[in-house]
Coordinates of N, CA, C and O in Angstrom, one line a residue:
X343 N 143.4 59.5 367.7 CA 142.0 59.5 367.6 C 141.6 59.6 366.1 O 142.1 60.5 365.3
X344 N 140.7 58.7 365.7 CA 140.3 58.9 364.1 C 139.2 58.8 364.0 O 138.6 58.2 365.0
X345 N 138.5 59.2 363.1 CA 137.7 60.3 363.0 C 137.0 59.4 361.7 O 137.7 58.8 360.9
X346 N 135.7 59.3 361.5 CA 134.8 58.8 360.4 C 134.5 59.5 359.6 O 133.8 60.5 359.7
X347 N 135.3 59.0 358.0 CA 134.7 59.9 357.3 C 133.4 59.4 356.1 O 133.0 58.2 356.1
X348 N 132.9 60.5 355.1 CA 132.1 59.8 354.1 C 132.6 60.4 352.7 O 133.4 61.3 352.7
X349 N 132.1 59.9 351.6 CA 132.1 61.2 350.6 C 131.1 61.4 350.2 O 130.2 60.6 349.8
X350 N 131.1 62.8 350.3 CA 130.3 63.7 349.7 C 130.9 64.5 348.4 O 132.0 65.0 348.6
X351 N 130.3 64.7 347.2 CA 130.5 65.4 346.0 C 132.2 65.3 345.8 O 132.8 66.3 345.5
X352 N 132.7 64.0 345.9 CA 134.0 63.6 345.4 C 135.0 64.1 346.1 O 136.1 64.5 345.8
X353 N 134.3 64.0 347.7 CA 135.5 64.5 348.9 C 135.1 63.9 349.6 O 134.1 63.2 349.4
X354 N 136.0 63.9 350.8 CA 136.4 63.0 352.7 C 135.4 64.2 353.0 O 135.6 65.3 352.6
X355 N 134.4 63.8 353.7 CA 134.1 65.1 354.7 C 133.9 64.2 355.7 O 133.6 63.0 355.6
X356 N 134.2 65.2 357.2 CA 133.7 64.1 358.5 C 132.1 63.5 358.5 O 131.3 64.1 357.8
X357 N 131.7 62.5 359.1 CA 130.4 62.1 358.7 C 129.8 62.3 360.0 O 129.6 61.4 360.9
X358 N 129.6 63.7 360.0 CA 128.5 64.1 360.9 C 127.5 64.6 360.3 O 127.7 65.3 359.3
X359 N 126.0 64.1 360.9 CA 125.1 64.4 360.8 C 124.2 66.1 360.4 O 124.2 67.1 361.2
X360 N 123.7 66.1 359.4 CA 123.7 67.4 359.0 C 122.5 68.1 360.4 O 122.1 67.3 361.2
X361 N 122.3 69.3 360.4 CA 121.7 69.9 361.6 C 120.1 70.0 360.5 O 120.1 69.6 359.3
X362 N 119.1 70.6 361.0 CA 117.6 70.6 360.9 C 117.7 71.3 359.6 O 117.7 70.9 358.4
X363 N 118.1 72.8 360.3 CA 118.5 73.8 359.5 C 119.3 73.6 358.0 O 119.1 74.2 357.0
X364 N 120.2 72.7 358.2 CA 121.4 72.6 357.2 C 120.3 71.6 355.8 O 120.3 71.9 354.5
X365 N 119.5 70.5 356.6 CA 118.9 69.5 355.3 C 117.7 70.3 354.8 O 117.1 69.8 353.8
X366 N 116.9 71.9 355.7 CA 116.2 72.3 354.9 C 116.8 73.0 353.8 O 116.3 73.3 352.7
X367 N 117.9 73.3 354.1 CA 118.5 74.1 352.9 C 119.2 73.6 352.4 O 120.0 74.4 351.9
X368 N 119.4 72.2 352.2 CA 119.7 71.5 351.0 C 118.5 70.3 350.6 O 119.1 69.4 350.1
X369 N 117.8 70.2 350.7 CA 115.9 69.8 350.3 C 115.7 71.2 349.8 O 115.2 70.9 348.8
X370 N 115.7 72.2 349.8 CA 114.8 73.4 349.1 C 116.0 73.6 348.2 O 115.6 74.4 347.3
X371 N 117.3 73.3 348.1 CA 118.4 73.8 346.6 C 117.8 72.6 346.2 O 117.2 72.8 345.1
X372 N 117.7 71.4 346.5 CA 117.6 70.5 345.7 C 116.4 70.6 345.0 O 116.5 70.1 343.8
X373 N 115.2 71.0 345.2 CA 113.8 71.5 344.5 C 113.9 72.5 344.0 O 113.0 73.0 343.5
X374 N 115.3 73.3 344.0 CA 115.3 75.0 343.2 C 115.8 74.3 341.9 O 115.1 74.5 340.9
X375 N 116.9 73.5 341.8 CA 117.8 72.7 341.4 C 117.2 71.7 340.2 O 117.9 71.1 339.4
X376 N 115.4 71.5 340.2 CA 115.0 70.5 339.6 C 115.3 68.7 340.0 O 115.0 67.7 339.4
X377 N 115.7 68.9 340.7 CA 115.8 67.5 341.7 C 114.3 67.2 341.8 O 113.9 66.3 341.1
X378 N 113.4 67.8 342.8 CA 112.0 67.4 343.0 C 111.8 68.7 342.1 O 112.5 69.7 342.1
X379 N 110.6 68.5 341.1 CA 110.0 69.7 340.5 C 109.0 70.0 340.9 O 108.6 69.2 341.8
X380 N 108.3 71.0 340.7 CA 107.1 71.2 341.1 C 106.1 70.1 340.9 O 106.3 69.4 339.9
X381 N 104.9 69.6 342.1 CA 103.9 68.5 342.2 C 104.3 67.1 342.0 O 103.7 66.2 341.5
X382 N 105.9 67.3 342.4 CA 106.6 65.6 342.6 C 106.3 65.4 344.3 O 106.0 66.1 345.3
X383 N 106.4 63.9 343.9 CA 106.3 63.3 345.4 C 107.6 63.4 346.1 O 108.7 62.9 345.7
X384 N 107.5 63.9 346.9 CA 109.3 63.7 347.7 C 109.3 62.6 347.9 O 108.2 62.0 347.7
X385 N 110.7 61.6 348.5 CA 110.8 60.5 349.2 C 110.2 60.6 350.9 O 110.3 61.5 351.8
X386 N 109.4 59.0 351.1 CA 108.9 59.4 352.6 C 109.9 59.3 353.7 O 111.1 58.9 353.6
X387 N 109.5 59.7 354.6 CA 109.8 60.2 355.9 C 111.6 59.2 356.1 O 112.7 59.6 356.5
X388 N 111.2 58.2 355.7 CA 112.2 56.7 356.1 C 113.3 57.2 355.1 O 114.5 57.5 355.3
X389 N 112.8 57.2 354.2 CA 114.1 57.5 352.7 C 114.6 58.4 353.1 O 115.9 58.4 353.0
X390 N 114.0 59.4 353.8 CA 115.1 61.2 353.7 C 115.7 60.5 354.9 O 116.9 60.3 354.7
X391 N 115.0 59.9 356.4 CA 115.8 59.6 357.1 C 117.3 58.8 356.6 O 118.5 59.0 356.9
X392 N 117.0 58.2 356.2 CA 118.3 57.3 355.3 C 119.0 58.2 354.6 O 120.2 58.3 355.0
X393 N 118.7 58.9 353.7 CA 119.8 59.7 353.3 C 120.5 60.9 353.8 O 121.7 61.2 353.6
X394 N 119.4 61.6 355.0 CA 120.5 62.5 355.8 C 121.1 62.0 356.8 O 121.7 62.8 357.5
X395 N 121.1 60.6 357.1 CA 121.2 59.9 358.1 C 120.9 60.6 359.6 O 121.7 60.9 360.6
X396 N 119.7 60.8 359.5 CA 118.8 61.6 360.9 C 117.3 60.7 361.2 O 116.8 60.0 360.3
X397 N 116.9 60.8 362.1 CA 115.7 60.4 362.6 C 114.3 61.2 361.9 O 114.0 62.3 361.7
X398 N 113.7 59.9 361.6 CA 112.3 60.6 361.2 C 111.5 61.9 362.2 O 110.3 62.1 362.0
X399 N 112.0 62.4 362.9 CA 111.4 63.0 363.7 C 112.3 64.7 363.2 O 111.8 65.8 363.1
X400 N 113.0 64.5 363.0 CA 113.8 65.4 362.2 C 113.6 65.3 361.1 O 114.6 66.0 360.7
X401 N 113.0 64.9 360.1 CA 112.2 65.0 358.6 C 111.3 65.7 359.2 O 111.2 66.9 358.8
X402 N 110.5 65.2 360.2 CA 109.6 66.0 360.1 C 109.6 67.0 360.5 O 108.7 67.6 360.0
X403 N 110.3 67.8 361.4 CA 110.6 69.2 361.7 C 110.7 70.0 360.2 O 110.1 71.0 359.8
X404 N 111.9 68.9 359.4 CA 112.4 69.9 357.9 C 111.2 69.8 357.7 O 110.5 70.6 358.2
X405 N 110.5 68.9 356.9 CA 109.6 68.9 356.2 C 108.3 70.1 356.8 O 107.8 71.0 355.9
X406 N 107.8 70.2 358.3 CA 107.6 71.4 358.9 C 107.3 73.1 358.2 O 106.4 73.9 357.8
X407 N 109.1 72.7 358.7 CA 109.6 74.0 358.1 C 109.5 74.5 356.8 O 109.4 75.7 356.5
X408 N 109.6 73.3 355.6 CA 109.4 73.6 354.2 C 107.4 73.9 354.0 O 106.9 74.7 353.2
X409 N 106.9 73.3 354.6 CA 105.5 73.5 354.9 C 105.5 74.8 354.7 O 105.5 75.4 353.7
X410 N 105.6 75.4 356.1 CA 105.4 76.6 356.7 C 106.1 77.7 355.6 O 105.8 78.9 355.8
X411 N 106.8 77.5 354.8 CA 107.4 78.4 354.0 C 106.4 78.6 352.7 O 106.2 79.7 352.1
X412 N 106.0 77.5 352.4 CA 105.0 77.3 351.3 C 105.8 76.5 350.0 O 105.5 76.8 348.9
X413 N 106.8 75.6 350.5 CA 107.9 75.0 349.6 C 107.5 73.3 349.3 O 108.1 72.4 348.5
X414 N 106.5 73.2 350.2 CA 106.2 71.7 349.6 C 104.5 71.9 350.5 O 104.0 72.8 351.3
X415 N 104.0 70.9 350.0 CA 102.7 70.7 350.5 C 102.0 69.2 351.2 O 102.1 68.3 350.4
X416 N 101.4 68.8 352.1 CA 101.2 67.5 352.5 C 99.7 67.2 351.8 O 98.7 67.9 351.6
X417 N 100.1 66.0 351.5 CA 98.6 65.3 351.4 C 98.1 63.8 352.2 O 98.5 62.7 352.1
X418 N 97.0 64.4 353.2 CA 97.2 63.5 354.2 C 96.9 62.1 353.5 O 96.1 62.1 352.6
X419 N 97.4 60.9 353.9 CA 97.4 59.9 353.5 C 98.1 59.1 352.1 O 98.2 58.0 351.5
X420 N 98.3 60.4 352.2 CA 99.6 59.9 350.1 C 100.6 60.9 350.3 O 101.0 61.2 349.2
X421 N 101.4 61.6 351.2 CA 102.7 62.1 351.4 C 102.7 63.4 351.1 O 101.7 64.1 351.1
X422 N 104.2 63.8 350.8 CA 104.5 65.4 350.6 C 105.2 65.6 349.2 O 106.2 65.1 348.6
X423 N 104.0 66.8 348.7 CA 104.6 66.9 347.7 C 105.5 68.6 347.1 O 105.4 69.5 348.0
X424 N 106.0 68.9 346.2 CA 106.6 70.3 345.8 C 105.7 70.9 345.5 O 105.1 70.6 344.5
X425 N 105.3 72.1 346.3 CA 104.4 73.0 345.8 C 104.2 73.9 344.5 O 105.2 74.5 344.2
X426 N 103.6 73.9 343.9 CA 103.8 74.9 342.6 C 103.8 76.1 342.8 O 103.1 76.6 343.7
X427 N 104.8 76.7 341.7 CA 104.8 78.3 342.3 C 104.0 79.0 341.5 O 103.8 80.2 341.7

């Protein structure tokens, strides 16, 4: 049996799908990190789906959850952006 892999950060890792939990907390290192800075637009819904390779419906859970923490902010009709602290 063999097994799919990808690389990530100059390694084989298996290419399973990260969990809800796992892409909010790497979306919020990556905004601690200066990746998104404060009052940047994140990528939409489609893009994060593509890069964590998950369903838009699971963006929006993360995205949710980063809400609810006070780590990004929506603006209805122009997207989500990094909250200022």
């Amino acid at each position: 049996m063999s097994s799919t892999l990808c690389r990530r950060d100059d390694r084989d890792v298996p290419a399973i799908p990260m969990s809800s939990s796992q892409i909010v907390d790497d979306l919020a290192e990556r905004i601690r990190a200066g990746e998104y800075p404060p009052g940047s637009q994140l990528p939409t819904y489609a893009a994060l789906a593509a890069l964590y390779d998950v369903s838009p419906a699971t963006v929006a859970i993360v995205i949710r959850i980063l809400r609810d923490r006070g780590v990004v902010v929506g603006v209805p009709g122009r997207g989500t952006y990094v909250a200022n602290p």
